[in-house]
mmCIF file of C-alpha atoms in Angstrom:
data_model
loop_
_atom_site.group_PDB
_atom_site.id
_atom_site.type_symbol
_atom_site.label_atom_id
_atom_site.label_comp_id
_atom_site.label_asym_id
_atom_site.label_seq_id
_atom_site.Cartn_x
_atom_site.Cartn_y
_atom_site.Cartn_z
ATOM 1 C CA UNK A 1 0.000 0.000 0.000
ATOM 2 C CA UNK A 2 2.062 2.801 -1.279
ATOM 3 C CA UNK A 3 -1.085 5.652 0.717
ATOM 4 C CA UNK A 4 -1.346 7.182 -2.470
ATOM 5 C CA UNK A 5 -4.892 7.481 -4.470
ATOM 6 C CA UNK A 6 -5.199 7.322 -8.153
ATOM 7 C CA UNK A 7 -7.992 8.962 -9.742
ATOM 8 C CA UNK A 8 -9.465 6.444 -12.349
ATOM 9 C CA UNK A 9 -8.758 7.744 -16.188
ATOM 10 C CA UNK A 10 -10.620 7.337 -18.823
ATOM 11 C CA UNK A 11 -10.089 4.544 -20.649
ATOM 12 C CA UNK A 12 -8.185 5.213 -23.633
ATOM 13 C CA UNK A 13 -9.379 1.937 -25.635
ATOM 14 C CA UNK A 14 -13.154 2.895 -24.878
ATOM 15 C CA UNK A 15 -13.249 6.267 -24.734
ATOM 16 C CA UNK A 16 -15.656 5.137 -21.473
ATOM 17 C CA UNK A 17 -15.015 7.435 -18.150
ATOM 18 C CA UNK A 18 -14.677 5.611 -14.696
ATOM 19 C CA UNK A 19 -15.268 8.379 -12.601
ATOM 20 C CA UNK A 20 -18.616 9.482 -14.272
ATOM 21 C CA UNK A 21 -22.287 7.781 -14.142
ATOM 22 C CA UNK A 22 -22.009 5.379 -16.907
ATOM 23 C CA UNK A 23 -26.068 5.811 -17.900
ATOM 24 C CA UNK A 24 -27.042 8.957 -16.919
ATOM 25 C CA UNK A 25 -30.239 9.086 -18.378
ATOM 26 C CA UNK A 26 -31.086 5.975 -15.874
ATOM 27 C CA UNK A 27 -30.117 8.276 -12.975
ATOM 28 C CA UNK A 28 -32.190 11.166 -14.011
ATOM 29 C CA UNK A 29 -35.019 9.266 -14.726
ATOM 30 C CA UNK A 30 -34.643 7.830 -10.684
ATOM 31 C CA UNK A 31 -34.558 11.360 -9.561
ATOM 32 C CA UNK A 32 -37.402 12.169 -11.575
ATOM 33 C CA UNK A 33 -39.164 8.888 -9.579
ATOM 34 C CA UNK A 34 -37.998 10.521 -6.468
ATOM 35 C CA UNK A 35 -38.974 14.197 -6.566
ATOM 36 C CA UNK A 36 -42.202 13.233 -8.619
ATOM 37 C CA UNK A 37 -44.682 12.998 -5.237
ATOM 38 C CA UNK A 38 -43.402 15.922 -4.150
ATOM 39 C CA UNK A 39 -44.607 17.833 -7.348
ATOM 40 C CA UNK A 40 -47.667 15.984 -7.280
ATOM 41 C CA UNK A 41 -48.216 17.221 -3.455
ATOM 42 C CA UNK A 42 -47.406 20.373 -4.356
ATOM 43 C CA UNK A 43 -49.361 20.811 -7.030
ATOM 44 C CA UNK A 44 -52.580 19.008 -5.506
ATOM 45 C CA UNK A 45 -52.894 21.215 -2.330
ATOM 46 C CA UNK A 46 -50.628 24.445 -2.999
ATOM 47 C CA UNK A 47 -51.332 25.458 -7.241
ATOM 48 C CA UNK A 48 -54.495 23.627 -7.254
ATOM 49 C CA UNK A 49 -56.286 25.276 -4.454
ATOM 50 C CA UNK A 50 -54.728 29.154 -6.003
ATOM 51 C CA UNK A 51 -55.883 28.364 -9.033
ATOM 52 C CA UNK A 52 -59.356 27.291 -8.384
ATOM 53 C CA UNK A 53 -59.798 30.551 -5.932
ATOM 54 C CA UNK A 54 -58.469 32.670 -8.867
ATOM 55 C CA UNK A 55 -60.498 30.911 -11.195
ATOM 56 C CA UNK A 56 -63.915 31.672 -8.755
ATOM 57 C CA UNK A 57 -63.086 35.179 -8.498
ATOM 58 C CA UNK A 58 -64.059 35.750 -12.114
ATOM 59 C CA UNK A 59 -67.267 34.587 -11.929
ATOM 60 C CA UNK A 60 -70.752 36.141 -10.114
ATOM 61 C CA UNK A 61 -74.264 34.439 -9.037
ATOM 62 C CA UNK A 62 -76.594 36.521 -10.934
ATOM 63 C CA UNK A 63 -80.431 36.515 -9.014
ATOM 64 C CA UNK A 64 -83.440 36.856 -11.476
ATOM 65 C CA UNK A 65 -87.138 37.998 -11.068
ATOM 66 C CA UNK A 66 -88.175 37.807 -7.684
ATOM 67 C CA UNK A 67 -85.314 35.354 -6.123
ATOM 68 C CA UNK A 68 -87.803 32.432 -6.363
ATOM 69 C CA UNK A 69 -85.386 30.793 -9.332
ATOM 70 C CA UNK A 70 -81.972 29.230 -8.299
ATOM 71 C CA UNK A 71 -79.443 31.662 -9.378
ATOM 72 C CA UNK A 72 -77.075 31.484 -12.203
ATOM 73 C CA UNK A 73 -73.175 31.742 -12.164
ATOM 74 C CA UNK A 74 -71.977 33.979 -14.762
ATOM 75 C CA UNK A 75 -69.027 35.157 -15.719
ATOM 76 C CA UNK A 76 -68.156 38.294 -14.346
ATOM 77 C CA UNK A 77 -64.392 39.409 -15.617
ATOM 78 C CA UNK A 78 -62.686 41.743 -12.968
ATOM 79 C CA UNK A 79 -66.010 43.153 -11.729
ATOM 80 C CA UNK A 80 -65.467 41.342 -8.460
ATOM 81 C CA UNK A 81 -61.912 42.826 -8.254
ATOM 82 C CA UNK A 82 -63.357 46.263 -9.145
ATOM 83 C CA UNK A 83 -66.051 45.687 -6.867
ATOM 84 C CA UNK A 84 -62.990 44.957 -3.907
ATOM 85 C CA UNK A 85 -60.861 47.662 -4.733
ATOM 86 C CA UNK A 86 -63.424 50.501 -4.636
ATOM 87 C CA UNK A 87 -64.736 49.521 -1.425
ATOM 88 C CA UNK A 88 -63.734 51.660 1.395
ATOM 89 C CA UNK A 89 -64.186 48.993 3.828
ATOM 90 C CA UNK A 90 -61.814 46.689 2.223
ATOM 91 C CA UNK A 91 -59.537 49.201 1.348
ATOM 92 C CA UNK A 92 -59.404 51.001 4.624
ATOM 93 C CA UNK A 93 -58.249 47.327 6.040
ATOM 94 C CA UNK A 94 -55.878 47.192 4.167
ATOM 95 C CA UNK A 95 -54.678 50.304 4.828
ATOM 96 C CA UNK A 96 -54.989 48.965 8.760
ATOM 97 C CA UNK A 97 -52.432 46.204 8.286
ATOM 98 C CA UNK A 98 -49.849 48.152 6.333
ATOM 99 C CA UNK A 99 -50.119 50.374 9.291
ATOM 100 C CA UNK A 100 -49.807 47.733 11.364
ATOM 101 C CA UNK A 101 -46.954 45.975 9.759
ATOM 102 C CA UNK A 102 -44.778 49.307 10.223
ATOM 103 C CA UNK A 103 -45.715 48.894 13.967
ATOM 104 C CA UNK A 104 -45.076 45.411 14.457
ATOM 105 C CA UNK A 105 -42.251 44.294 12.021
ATOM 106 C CA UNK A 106 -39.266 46.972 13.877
ATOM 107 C CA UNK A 107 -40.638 45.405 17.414
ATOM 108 C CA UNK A 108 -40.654 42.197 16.079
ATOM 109 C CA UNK A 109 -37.088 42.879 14.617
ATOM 110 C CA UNK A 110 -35.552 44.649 17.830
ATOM 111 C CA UNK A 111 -37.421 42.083 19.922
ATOM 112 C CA UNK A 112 -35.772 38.928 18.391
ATOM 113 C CA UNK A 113 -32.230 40.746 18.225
ATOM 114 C CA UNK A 114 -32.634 41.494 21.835
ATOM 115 C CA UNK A 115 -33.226 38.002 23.147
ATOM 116 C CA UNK A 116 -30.883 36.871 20.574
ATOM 117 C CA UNK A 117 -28.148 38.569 21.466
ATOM 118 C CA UNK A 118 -28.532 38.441 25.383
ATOM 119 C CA UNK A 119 -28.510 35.079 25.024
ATOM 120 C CA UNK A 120 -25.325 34.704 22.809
ATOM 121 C CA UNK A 121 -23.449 37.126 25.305
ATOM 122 C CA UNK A 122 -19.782 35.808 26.722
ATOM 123 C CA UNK A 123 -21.938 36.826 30.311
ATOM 124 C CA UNK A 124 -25.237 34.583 29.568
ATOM 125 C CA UNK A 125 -26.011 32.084 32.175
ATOM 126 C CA UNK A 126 -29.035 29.220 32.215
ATOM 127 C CA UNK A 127 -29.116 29.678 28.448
ATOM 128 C CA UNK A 128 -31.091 26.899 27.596
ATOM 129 C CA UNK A 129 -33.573 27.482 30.616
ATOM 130 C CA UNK A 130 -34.267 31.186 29.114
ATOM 131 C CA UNK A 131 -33.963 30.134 25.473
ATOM 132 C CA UNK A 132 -37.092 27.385 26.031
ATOM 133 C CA UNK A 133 -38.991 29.898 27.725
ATOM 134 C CA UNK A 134 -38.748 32.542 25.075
ATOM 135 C CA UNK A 135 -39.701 29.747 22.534
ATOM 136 C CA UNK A 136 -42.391 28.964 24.688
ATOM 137 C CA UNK A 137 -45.355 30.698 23.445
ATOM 138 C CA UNK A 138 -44.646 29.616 19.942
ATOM 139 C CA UNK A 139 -45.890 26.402 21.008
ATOM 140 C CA UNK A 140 -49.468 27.985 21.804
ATOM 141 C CA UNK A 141 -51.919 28.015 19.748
ATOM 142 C CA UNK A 142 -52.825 31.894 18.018
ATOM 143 C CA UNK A 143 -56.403 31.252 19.097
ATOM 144 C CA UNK A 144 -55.331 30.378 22.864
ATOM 145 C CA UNK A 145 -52.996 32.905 23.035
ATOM 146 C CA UNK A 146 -55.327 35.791 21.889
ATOM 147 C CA UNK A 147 -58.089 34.219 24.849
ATOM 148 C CA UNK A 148 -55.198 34.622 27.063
ATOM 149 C CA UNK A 149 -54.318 37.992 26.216
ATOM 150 C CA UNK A 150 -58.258 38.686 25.967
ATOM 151 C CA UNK A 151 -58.688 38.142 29.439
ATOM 152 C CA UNK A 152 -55.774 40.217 30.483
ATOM 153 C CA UNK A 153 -57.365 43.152 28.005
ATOM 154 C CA UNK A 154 -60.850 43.032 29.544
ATOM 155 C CA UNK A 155 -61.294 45.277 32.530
ATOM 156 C CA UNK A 156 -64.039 42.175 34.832
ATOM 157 C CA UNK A 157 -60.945 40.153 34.336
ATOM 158 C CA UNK A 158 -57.924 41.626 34.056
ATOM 159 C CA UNK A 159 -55.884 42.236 37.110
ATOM 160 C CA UNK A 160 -53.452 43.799 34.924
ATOM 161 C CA UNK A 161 -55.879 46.913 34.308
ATOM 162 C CA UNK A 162 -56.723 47.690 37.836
ATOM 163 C CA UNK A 163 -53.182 47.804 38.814
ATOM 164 C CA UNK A 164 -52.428 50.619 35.762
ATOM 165 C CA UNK A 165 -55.854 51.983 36.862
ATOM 166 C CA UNK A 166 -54.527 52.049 40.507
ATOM 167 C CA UNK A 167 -50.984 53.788 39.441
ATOM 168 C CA UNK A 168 -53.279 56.300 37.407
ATOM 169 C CA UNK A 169 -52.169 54.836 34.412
ATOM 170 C CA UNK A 170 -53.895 54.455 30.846
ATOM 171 C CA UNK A 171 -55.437 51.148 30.622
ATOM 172 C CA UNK A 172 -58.319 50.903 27.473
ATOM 173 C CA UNK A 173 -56.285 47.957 25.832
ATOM 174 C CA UNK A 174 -59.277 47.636 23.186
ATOM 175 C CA UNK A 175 -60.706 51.153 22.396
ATOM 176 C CA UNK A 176 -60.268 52.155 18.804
ATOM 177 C CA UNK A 177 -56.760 54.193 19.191
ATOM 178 C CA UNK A 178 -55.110 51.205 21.453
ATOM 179 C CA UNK A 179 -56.593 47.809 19.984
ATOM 180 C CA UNK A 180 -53.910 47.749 16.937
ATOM 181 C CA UNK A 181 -51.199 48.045 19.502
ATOM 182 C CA UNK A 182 -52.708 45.087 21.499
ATOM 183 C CA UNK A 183 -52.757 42.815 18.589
ATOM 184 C CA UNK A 184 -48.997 43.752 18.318
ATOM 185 C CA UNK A 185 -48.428 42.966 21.630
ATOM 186 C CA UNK A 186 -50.368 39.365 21.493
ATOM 187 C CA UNK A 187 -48.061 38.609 17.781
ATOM 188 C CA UNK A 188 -44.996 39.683 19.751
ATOM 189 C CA UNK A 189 -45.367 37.719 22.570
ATOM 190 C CA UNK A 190 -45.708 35.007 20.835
ATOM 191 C CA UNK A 191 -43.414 34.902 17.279
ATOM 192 C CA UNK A 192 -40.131 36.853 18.661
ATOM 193 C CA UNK A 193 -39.048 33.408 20.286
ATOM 194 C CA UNK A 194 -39.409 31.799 17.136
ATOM 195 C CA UNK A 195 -37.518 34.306 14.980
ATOM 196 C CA UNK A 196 -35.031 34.764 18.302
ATOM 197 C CA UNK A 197 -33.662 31.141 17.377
ATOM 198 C CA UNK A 198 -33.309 32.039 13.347
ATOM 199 C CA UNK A 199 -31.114 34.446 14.573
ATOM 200 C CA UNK A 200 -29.096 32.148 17.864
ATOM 201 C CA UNK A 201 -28.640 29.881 14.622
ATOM 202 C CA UNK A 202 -26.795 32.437 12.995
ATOM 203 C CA UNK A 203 -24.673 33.909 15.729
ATOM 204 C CA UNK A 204 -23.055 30.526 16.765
ATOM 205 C CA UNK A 205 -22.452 30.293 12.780
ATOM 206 C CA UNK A 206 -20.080 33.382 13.387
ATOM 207 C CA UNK A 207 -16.504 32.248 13.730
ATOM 208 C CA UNK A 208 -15.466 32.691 17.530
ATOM 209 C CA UNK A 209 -11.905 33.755 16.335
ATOM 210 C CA UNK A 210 -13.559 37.066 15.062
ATOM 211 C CA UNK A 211 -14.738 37.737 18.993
ATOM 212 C CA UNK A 212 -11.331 36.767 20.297
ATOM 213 C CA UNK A 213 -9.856 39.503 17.812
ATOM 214 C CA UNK A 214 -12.371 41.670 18.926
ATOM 215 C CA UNK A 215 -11.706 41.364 22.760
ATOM 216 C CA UNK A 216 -7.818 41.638 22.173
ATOM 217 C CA UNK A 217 -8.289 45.319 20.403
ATOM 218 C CA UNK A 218 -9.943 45.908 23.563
ATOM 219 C CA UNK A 219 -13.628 45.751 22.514
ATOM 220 C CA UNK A 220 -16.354 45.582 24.812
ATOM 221 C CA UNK A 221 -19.228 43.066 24.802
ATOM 222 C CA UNK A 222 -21.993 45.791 23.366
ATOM 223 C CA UNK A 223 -19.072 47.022 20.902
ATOM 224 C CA UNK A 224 -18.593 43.361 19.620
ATOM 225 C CA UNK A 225 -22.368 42.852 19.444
ATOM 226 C CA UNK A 226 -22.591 46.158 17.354
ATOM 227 C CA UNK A 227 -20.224 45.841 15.307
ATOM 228 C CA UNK A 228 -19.301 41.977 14.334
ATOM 229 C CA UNK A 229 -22.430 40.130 15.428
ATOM 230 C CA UNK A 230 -25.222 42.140 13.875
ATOM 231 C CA UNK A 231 -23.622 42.922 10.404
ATOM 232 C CA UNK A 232 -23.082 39.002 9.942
ATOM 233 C CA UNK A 233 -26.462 38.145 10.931
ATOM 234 C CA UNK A 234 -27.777 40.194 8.192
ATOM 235 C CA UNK A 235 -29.828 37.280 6.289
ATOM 236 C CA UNK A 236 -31.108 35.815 9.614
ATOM 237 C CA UNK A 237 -32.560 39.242 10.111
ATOM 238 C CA UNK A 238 -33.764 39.655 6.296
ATOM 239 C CA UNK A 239 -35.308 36.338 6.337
ATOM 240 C CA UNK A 240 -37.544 36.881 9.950
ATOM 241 C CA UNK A 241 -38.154 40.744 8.298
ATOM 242 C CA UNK A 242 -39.816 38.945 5.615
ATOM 243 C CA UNK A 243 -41.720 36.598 7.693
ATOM 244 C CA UNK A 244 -42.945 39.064 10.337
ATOM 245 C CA UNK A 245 -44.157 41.300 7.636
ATOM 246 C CA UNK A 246 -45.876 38.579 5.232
ATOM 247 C CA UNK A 247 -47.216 37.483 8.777
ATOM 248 C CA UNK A 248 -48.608 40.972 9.111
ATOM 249 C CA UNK A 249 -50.385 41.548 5.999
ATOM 250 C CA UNK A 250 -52.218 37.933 6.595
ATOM 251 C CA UNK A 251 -53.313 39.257 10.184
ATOM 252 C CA UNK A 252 -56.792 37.033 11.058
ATOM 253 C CA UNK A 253 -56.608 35.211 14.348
ATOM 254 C CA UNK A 254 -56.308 37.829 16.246
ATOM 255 C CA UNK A 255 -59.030 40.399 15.199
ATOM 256 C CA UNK A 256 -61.348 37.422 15.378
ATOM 257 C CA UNK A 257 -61.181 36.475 18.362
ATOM 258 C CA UNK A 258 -60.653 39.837 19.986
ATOM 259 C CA UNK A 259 -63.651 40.817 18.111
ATOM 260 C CA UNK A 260 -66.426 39.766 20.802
ATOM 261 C CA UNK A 261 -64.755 41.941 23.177
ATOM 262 C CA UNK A 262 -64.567 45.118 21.596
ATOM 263 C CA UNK A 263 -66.276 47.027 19.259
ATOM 264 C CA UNK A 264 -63.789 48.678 17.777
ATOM 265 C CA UNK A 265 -62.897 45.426 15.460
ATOM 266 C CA UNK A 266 -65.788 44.898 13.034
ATOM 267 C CA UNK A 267 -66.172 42.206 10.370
ATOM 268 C CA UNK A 268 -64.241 44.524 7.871
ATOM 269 C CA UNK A 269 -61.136 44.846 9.978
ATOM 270 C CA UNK A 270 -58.649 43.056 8.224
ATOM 271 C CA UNK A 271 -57.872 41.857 4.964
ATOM 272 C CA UNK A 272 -58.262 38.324 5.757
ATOM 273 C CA UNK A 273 -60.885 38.922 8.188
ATOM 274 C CA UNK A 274 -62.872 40.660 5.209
ATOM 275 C CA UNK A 275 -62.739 37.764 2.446
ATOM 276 C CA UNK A 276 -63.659 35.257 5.719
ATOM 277 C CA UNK A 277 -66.939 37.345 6.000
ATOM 278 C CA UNK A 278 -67.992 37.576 2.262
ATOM 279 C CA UNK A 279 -67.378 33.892 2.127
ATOM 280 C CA UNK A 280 -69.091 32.578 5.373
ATOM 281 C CA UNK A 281 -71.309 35.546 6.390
ATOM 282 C CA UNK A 282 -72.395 37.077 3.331
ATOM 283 C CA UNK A 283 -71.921 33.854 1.088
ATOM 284 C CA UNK A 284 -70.327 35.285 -1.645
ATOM 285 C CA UNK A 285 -67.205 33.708 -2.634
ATOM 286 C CA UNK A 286 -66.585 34.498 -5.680
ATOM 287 C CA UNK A 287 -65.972 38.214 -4.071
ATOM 288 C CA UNK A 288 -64.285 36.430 -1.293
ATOM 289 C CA UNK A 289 -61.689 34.681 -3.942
ATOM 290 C CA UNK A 290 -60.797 37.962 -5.493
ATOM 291 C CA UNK A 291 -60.210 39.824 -1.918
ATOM 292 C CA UNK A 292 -58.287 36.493 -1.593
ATOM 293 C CA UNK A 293 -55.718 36.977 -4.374
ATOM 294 C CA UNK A 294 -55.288 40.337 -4.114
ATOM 295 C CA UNK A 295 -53.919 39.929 -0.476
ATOM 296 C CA UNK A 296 -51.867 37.187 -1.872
ATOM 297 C CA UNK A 297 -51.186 39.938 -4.821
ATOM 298 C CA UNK A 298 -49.921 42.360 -2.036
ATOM 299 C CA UNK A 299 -48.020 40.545 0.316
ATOM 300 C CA UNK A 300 -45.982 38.947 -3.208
ATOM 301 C CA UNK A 301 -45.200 42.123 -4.328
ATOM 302 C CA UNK A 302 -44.482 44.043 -0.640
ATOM 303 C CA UNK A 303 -42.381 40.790 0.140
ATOM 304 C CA UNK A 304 -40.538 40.947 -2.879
ATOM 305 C CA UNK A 305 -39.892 44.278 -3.244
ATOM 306 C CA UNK A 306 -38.479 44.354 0.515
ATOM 307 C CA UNK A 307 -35.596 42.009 -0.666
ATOM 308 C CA UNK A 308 -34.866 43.597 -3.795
ATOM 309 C CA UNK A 309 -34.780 46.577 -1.811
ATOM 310 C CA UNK A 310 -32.170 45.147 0.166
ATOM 311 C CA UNK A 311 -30.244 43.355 -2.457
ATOM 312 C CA UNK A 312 -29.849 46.464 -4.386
ATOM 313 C CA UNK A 313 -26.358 47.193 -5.615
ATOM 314 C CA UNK A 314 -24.934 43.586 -5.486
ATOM 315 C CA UNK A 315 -25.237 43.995 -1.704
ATOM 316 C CA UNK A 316 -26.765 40.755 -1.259
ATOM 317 C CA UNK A 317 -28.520 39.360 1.883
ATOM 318 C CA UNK A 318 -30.573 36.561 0.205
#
């Protein structure tokens, strides 16, 4: 055994190489057999269900004489979409949510960073007892967790309000100027675990050489954090930017169940919470499939733009 490898050569008297797959239409036809369910999935409950709500949204149930006659689906172009976008209702919700989304996605974002980097510091102790209970309320349910914070919004059972009302402090969680910000509150509470890992993953990516160097120029802890770990945890930070603000634009659970409690959320409020109504309250779906795709429409292009915005000039997060 002389311990040295020879790469195989083609041979010279075949023209055949070795080192290469000697059929390799064989092997793309088994990685065709392989990936093929996963298209078929895919397209059975991802395109298929898109396409049929896009396909509904052109069409309209059309009521003759006196209503006593079934009525008759026509087709109806982009009236329904017309019909969507010149109603102040739907358009003032979706006016709510992009308001929203510039509340919730820079929490959201300084939120997760926070807990991230606290508990990457050299001075972090019981890491993994603090890390599980950040992550914790991911693991409730949006409905439970919007009961939850219900009952801590409603002043017959919130203890939380007659303390603030006992330091003289504002405490109308779901009047009409405060209820956005206590929908922000219940998404916070309960996503900036989740995206506080996506970014733990990418600070113990970072080399720990580059904090030694660091701490030998004589940098401090916040200096390091600053200036090394942030900058190279730029596409964790893209990537739960995009979430938090697709996320945002599909806001639902929250406004429903909150909506018994208040009247300040109506059936209108969101988006979402609008095509839900036309298609189980008012039972028009065919409206309800165009309000569909035009969120889907919006939160495409806002999503999109977003990272082209911040891949301009070949400065690349993602």
């Amino acid at each position: 055994m002389t311990g040295v490898l020879h790469k195989e050569k083609p041979d010279v008297r075949t023209g055949a190489d070795h080192g290469r797959p000697r059929h390799p239409r064989r092997s793309r036809s088994h990685v065709a057999v392989f990936v093929a369910p996963f298209f078929a999935v895919f397209a059975l409950f991802f395109l298929a269900p898109i396409g049929y709500a896009v396909y509904q949204s052109f069409f309209k149930l059309t009521s003759s004489g006196l209503g006593l006659t079934e009525p008759t689906l026509d087709f109806a172009g982009l009236d329904n979409y017309v019909t969507a976008l010149t109603s102040p209702a739907f358009v003032g919700s979706v006016g709510r949510v992009l308001l929203f989304s510039l509340i919730e996605v820079p929490i959201m974002v300084v939120c997760a960073l926070a807990l991230a980097l606290l508990l990457d510091s050299a001075q972090a102790r019981f890491r993994a007892f603090f890390r599980v209970s950040f992550f914790l309320p991911y693991g409730v349910p949006g409905v439970i967790a919007s009961l939850l914070w219900g009952f801590l919004y409603v002043p017959q059972t919130s203890p939380l309000i007659d303390m603030l009302a006992a330091a003289g402090l504002p405490h109308d969680f779901l009047g009409p100027d405060t209820v956005l910000l206590a929908i922000a509150n219940i998404s916070t509470w309960q996503f900036a675990g989740y995206n506080m890992l996506v970014l733990i993953a990418g600070l113990q990516a970072i080399p720990q050489e580059l904090y030694e160097a660091a701490r030998v120029d004589g940098a401090t802890e916040l200096r390091i954090a600053w200036h090394v770990k942030v900058p190279l945890v730029r596409a964790p930070l893209v990537l739960i930017t995009v979430f938090t603000l697709i996320g945002t634009l599909q806001l639902f659970v929250e406004p429903l169940v909150l909506k018994p409690l208040t009247t300040a959320i109506n059936s209108d409020y969101t988006p979402n919470l609008a095509a839900y109504n036309q298609a189980f309250a008012q039972s028009n779906i065919h409206l309800a499939s165009a309000e569909a795709t035009l969120i889907a429409i919006m939160s495409f292009v806002i999503s999109f733009g977003f990272l082209r915005l911040v891949n301009r000039k070949g400065n690349r997060a993602w």
